[in-house]
mmCIF file of C-alpha atoms in Angstrom:
data_model
loop_
_atom_site.group_PDB
_atom_site.id
_atom_site.type_symbol
_atom_site.label_atom_id
_atom_site.label_comp_id
_atom_site.label_asym_id
_atom_site.label_seq_id
_atom_site.Cartn_x
_atom_site.Cartn_y
_atom_site.Cartn_z
ATOM 1 C CA MET A 7 -27.686 2.192 -15.711
ATOM 2 C CA LEU A 8 -28.318 5.921 -15.573
ATOM 3 C CA GLU A 9 -31.857 5.283 -14.380
ATOM 4 C CA ILE A 10 -30.506 3.188 -11.503
ATOM 5 C CA VAL A 11 -28.062 5.916 -10.488
ATOM 6 C CA VAL A 12 -30.781 8.551 -10.599
ATOM 7 C CA ALA A 13 -33.164 6.331 -8.652
ATOM 8 C CA GLY A 14 -30.542 5.893 -5.928
ATOM 9 C CA GLY A 15 -30.509 9.594 -5.127
ATOM 10 C CA TRP A 16 -27.591 11.823 -4.190
ATOM 11 C CA VAL A 17 -25.957 9.096 -2.071
ATOM 12 C CA MET A 18 -25.205 7.241 -5.299
ATOM 13 C CA GLY A 19 -23.039 10.157 -6.418
ATOM 14 C CA ILE A 20 -20.832 9.772 -3.351
ATOM 15 C CA LEU A 21 -20.618 6.014 -3.826
ATOM 16 C CA ILE A 22 -19.601 6.474 -7.452
ATOM 17 C CA LEU A 23 -16.795 8.814 -6.380
ATOM 18 C CA CYS A 24 -15.708 6.221 -3.816
ATOM 19 C CA SER A 25 -15.632 3.498 -6.453
ATOM 20 C CA ILE A 26 -13.529 5.673 -8.770
ATOM 21 C CA ALA A 27 -11.082 6.298 -5.912
ATOM 22 C CA VAL A 28 -10.838 2.554 -5.214
ATOM 23 C CA ILE A 29 -10.095 1.764 -8.864
ATOM 24 C CA ALA A 30 -7.507 4.540 -9.208
ATOM 25 C CA ILE A 31 -5.692 3.632 -5.992
ATOM 26 C CA SER A 32 -5.694 -0.062 -6.867
ATOM 27 C CA ILE A 33 -4.075 0.560 -10.240
ATOM 28 C CA GLU A 34 -1.506 2.954 -8.774
ATOM 29 C CA ARG A 35 -0.578 0.632 -5.882
ATOM 30 C CA TYR A 36 -0.351 -2.398 -8.176
ATOM 31 C CA TRP A 37 2.183 -0.560 -10.290
ATOM 32 C CA THR A 38 4.068 0.942 -7.340
ATOM 33 C CA LEU A 39 4.214 -2.124 -5.090
ATOM 34 C CA ASN A 40 5.882 -4.334 -7.659
ATOM 35 C CA PRO A 41 8.241 -6.635 -5.708
ATOM 36 C CA GLU A 42 10.808 -6.539 -8.515
ATOM 37 C CA LYS A 43 10.903 -2.741 -8.298
ATOM 38 C CA ILE A 44 10.823 -2.503 -4.501
ATOM 39 C CA ALA A 45 13.293 -5.251 -3.585
ATOM 40 C CA PRO A 46 15.203 -6.690 -6.570
ATOM 41 C CA LYS A 47 16.697 -10.058 -5.740
ATOM 42 C CA ASN A 48 20.193 -9.245 -6.970
ATOM 43 C CA THR A 49 20.628 -5.994 -5.030
ATOM 44 C CA LEU A 50 22.407 -7.383 -1.989
ATOM 45 C CA GLY A 51 24.652 -9.603 -4.096
ATOM 46 C CA GLN A 52 25.679 -6.606 -6.189
ATOM 47 C CA VAL A 53 26.461 -4.586 -3.077
ATOM 48 C CA TRP A 54 28.585 -7.396 -1.681
ATOM 49 C CA ASN A 55 30.555 -7.601 -4.924
ATOM 50 C CA TRP A 56 31.274 -3.878 -4.711
ATOM 51 C CA ILE A 57 32.479 -4.278 -1.134
ATOM 52 C CA LYS A 58 34.736 -7.252 -1.964
ATOM 53 C CA ASN A 59 36.279 -5.491 -4.945
ATOM 54 C CA ASN A 60 36.689 -2.158 -3.106
ATOM 55 C CA GLN A 61 34.405 -0.480 -5.640
ATOM 56 C CA LEU A 62 31.983 1.030 -3.135
ATOM 57 C CA ASP A 63 32.250 4.807 -3.412
ATOM 58 C CA GLY A 64 29.953 7.814 -3.384
ATOM 59 C CA GLN A 65 28.831 7.279 -6.963
ATOM 60 C CA ARG A 66 27.934 3.638 -6.274
ATOM 61 C CA LEU A 67 25.996 4.647 -3.175
ATOM 62 C CA ARG A 68 23.998 7.204 -5.160
ATOM 63 C CA GLU A 69 23.225 4.594 -7.812
ATOM 64 C CA LEU A 70 22.175 2.151 -5.122
ATOM 65 C CA LYS A 71 19.951 4.704 -3.410
ATOM 66 C CA GLN A 72 18.155 5.542 -6.640
ATOM 67 C CA SER A 73 17.807 1.959 -7.857
ATOM 68 C CA SER A 74 15.017 0.786 -5.548
ATOM 69 C CA GLU A 75 13.509 1.089 -2.082
ATOM 70 C CA LEU A 76 15.720 -1.756 -0.858
ATOM 71 C CA GLY A 77 18.736 -0.010 -2.368
ATOM 72 C CA ARG A 78 17.737 3.161 -0.551
ATOM 73 C CA ILE A 79 17.709 1.308 2.772
ATOM 74 C CA LEU A 80 21.005 -0.456 2.158
ATOM 75 C CA ALA A 81 22.637 2.779 1.015
ATOM 76 C CA ALA A 82 21.585 4.477 4.249
ATOM 77 C CA GLY A 83 23.224 1.711 6.256
ATOM 78 C CA LEU A 84 26.394 1.628 4.171
ATOM 79 C CA SER A 85 26.794 5.399 4.463
ATOM 80 C CA ASN A 86 27.113 4.986 8.236
ATOM 81 C CA SER A 87 28.742 1.564 8.419
ATOM 82 C CA ARG A 88 32.055 2.989 9.616
ATOM 83 C CA HIS A 89 30.425 4.405 12.738
ATOM 84 C CA GLY A 90 29.602 0.986 14.172
ATOM 85 C CA ARG A 91 26.834 -1.562 14.148
ATOM 86 C CA ASP A 92 24.325 0.444 16.210
ATOM 87 C CA VAL A 93 24.641 3.594 14.124
ATOM 88 C CA MET A 94 24.322 1.548 10.948
ATOM 89 C CA LYS A 95 21.192 -0.163 12.242
ATOM 90 C CA ASP A 96 19.666 3.170 13.296
ATOM 91 C CA SER A 97 20.285 4.579 9.832
ATOM 92 C CA ILE A 98 18.649 1.544 8.251
ATOM 93 C CA VAL A 99 15.629 1.792 10.556
ATOM 94 C CA GLU A 100 15.183 5.485 9.800
ATOM 95 C CA ALA A 101 15.341 4.918 6.052
ATOM 96 C CA ALA A 102 13.056 1.876 6.327
ATOM 97 C CA ASN A 103 10.438 3.897 8.212
ATOM 98 C CA GLN A 104 10.317 6.416 5.382
ATOM 99 C CA VAL A 105 10.093 3.673 2.769
ATOM 100 C CA VAL A 106 7.298 1.849 4.600
ATOM 101 C CA HIS A 107 5.381 5.107 4.996
ATOM 102 C CA GLU A 108 5.545 5.650 1.235
ATOM 103 C CA MET A 109 4.561 2.052 0.516
ATOM 104 C CA GLU A 110 1.461 2.421 2.711
ATOM 105 C CA ARG A 111 0.350 5.582 0.906
ATOM 106 C CA TYR A 112 -3.348 5.586 -0.034
ATOM 107 C CA LEU A 113 -4.011 2.286 1.739
ATOM 108 C CA GLY A 114 -5.744 4.221 4.477
ATOM 109 C CA VAL A 115 -8.137 5.598 1.864
ATOM 110 C CA LEU A 116 -9.032 2.069 0.769
ATOM 111 C CA GLY A 117 -9.715 1.108 4.380
ATOM 112 C CA THR A 118 -11.834 4.204 4.913
ATOM 113 C CA VAL A 119 -13.910 3.548 1.806
ATOM 114 C CA ALA A 120 -14.421 -0.056 2.885
ATOM 115 C CA SER A 121 -15.738 1.215 6.214
ATOM 116 C CA ILE A 122 -17.946 4.087 5.106
ATOM 117 C CA ALA A 123 -19.459 2.643 1.907
ATOM 118 C CA PRO A 124 -21.880 0.335 3.772
ATOM 119 C CA LEU A 125 -22.818 3.250 6.025
ATOM 120 C CA LEU A 126 -23.536 5.396 2.982
ATOM 121 C CA GLY A 127 -25.672 2.569 1.624
ATOM 122 C CA LEU A 128 -27.507 2.427 4.941
ATOM 123 C CA LEU A 129 -28.003 6.180 4.831
ATOM 124 C CA GLY A 130 -29.559 5.848 1.392
ATOM 125 C CA THR A 131 -31.783 3.087 2.738
ATOM 126 C CA VAL A 132 -32.985 5.284 5.585
ATOM 127 C CA LEU A 133 -33.621 8.221 3.260
ATOM 128 C CA GLY A 134 -35.543 5.972 0.891
ATOM 129 C CA MET A 135 -37.732 4.620 3.688
ATOM 130 C CA ILE A 136 -38.365 8.157 4.912
ATOM 131 C CA LYS A 137 -39.683 8.977 1.459
ATOM 132 C CA VAL A 138 -41.920 5.918 1.587
ATOM 133 C CA PHE A 139 -43.479 6.842 4.908
ATOM 134 C CA THR A 140 -43.775 10.488 3.914
ATOM 135 C CA ALA A 141 -45.660 9.445 0.791
ATOM 136 C CA ILE A 142 -47.963 7.241 2.862
ATOM 137 C CA VAL A 143 -48.712 10.076 5.266
ATOM 138 C CA LEU A 144 -49.368 12.641 2.535
ATOM 139 C CA GLU A 145 -51.020 10.564 -0.145
ATOM 140 C CA GLY A 146 -51.992 7.312 1.480
ATOM 141 C CA SER A 147 -50.914 3.855 0.540
ATOM 142 C CA GLY A 148 -52.695 3.989 -2.797
ATOM 143 C CA ASN A 149 -49.911 5.928 -4.544
ATOM 144 C CA THR A 150 -47.817 2.961 -5.597
ATOM 145 C CA SER A 151 -45.524 5.088 -7.752
ATOM 146 C CA ALA A 152 -44.301 7.144 -4.800
ATOM 147 C CA LEU A 153 -43.913 4.053 -2.647
ATOM 148 C CA ALA A 154 -41.969 2.200 -5.327
ATOM 149 C CA GLY A 155 -39.612 5.145 -5.800
ATOM 150 C CA GLY A 156 -38.701 5.278 -2.118
ATOM 151 C CA ILE A 157 -38.262 1.527 -1.827
ATOM 152 C CA SER A 158 -36.175 1.483 -5.003
ATOM 153 C CA GLU A 159 -33.866 4.173 -3.632
ATOM 154 C CA ALA A 160 -33.453 2.228 -0.401
ATOM 155 C CA LEU A 161 -32.546 -1.040 -2.107
ATOM 156 C CA ILE A 162 -30.265 0.481 -4.764
ATOM 157 C CA THR A 163 -28.102 2.408 -2.313
ATOM 158 C CA THR A 164 -27.765 -0.601 -0.018
ATOM 159 C CA ALA A 165 -26.575 -2.789 -2.884
ATOM 160 C CA ALA A 166 -24.284 -0.069 -4.225
ATOM 161 C CA GLY A 167 -22.693 0.467 -0.825
ATOM 162 C CA LEU A 168 -21.877 -3.229 -0.531
ATOM 163 C CA CYS A 169 -20.590 -3.408 -4.102
ATOM 164 C CA VAL A 170 -18.102 -0.647 -3.312
ATOM 165 C CA ALA A 171 -17.162 -1.804 0.193
ATOM 166 C CA ILE A 172 -16.435 -5.470 -0.549
ATOM 167 C CA PRO A 173 -13.800 -4.893 -3.284
ATOM 168 C CA ALA A 174 -12.300 -2.020 -1.279
ATOM 169 C CA MET A 175 -11.852 -4.253 1.758
ATOM 170 C CA MET A 176 -10.378 -7.094 -0.298
ATOM 171 C CA LEU A 177 -7.936 -4.754 -2.036
ATOM 172 C CA HIS A 178 -6.967 -3.089 1.239
ATOM 173 C CA ARG A 179 -6.072 -6.440 2.779
ATOM 174 C CA PHE A 180 -4.278 -7.584 -0.372
ATOM 175 C CA TYR A 181 -2.025 -4.545 -0.543
ATOM 176 C CA THR A 182 -1.474 -4.477 3.220
ATOM 177 C CA ARG A 183 -0.297 -8.068 2.996
ATOM 178 C CA ARG A 184 1.985 -7.209 0.068
ATOM 179 C CA VAL A 185 3.538 -4.345 2.031
ATOM 180 C CA ASP A 186 4.104 -6.633 5.028
ATOM 181 C CA THR A 187 5.793 -9.215 2.806
ATOM 182 C CA LEU A 188 8.048 -6.618 1.211
ATOM 183 C CA VAL A 189 8.971 -5.195 4.607
ATOM 184 C CA VAL A 190 10.016 -8.647 5.838
ATOM 185 C CA THR A 191 12.099 -9.196 2.701
ATOM 186 C CA MET A 192 13.889 -5.871 3.024
ATOM 187 C CA GLU A 193 14.452 -6.435 6.738
ATOM 188 C CA GLN A 194 16.087 -9.789 6.053
ATOM 189 C CA GLU A 195 18.360 -8.292 3.400
ATOM 190 C CA ALA A 196 19.374 -5.420 5.671
ATOM 191 C CA VAL A 197 20.117 -7.791 8.563
ATOM 192 C CA LYS A 198 22.345 -9.889 6.300
ATOM 193 C CA LEU A 199 24.297 -6.799 5.309
ATOM 194 C CA VAL A 200 24.729 -5.628 8.914
ATOM 195 C CA ASP A 201 25.816 -9.090 10.024
ATOM 196 C CA ALA A 202 28.272 -9.378 7.150
ATOM 197 C CA LEU A 203 29.952 -6.103 8.048
ATOM 198 C CA HIS A 204 29.791 -6.058 11.842
ATOM 199 C CA SER A 205 28.933 -9.451 13.261
ATOM 200 C CA GLU A 206 31.479 -11.937 14.478
ATOM 201 C CA ARG A 207 29.665 -14.624 12.524
ATOM 202 C CA ARG A 208 30.342 -13.663 8.939
ATOM 203 C CA VAL A 209 27.278 -14.259 6.825
ATOM 204 C CA ASP A 210 27.887 -14.889 3.142
ATOM 205 C CA VAL A 211 25.442 -12.435 1.604
ATOM 206 C CA ARG A 212 26.387 -13.605 -1.881
ATOM 207 C CA GLU A 213 23.753 -16.292 -1.431
ATOM 208 C CA ALA A 214 21.086 -13.605 -1.127
ATOM 209 C CA GLY A 215 21.634 -12.433 -4.685
#
């Protein structure tokens, strides 16, 4: 393995760093973007029970805010529910924007790696072919060792670039899709809460829990 890395030249070092970044981000995002941690199913039902039993106070709101990302969004809306539907919705949107921004953290890095890894592989290919032609010019085509080294560098970096880019792209799309799904779930829960408090059609949010 070490011989392959060495044969690939300095471009392989960059690709190795990219692969480490992809693995680290994937593990971190898998742990962070756990649906049960982001949007627990019983959160809205618990909030509605507090409201019905007149138990919603500052302490409950702090607990709700710290419980999960969904709780953070609902707490922002509840804190401003007395100021009307529009103010409540604006508070929810503002909190949701912050939550979504945090959920999308590092996903841009995955997308960047997926884009640049093949280009790095192509760069290694070009550098390897330059070595081949330089060896031909200086030593002729009889020096098979020099030719093989350049061709080997070209092929190794191309393969390495693809091996890094393909998983990075798949993981980027997977986590982007997970974020989108979580955003839709939290949006639905927030809408149910707003409707229950301010809409003429009273939605029974107990079913959401």
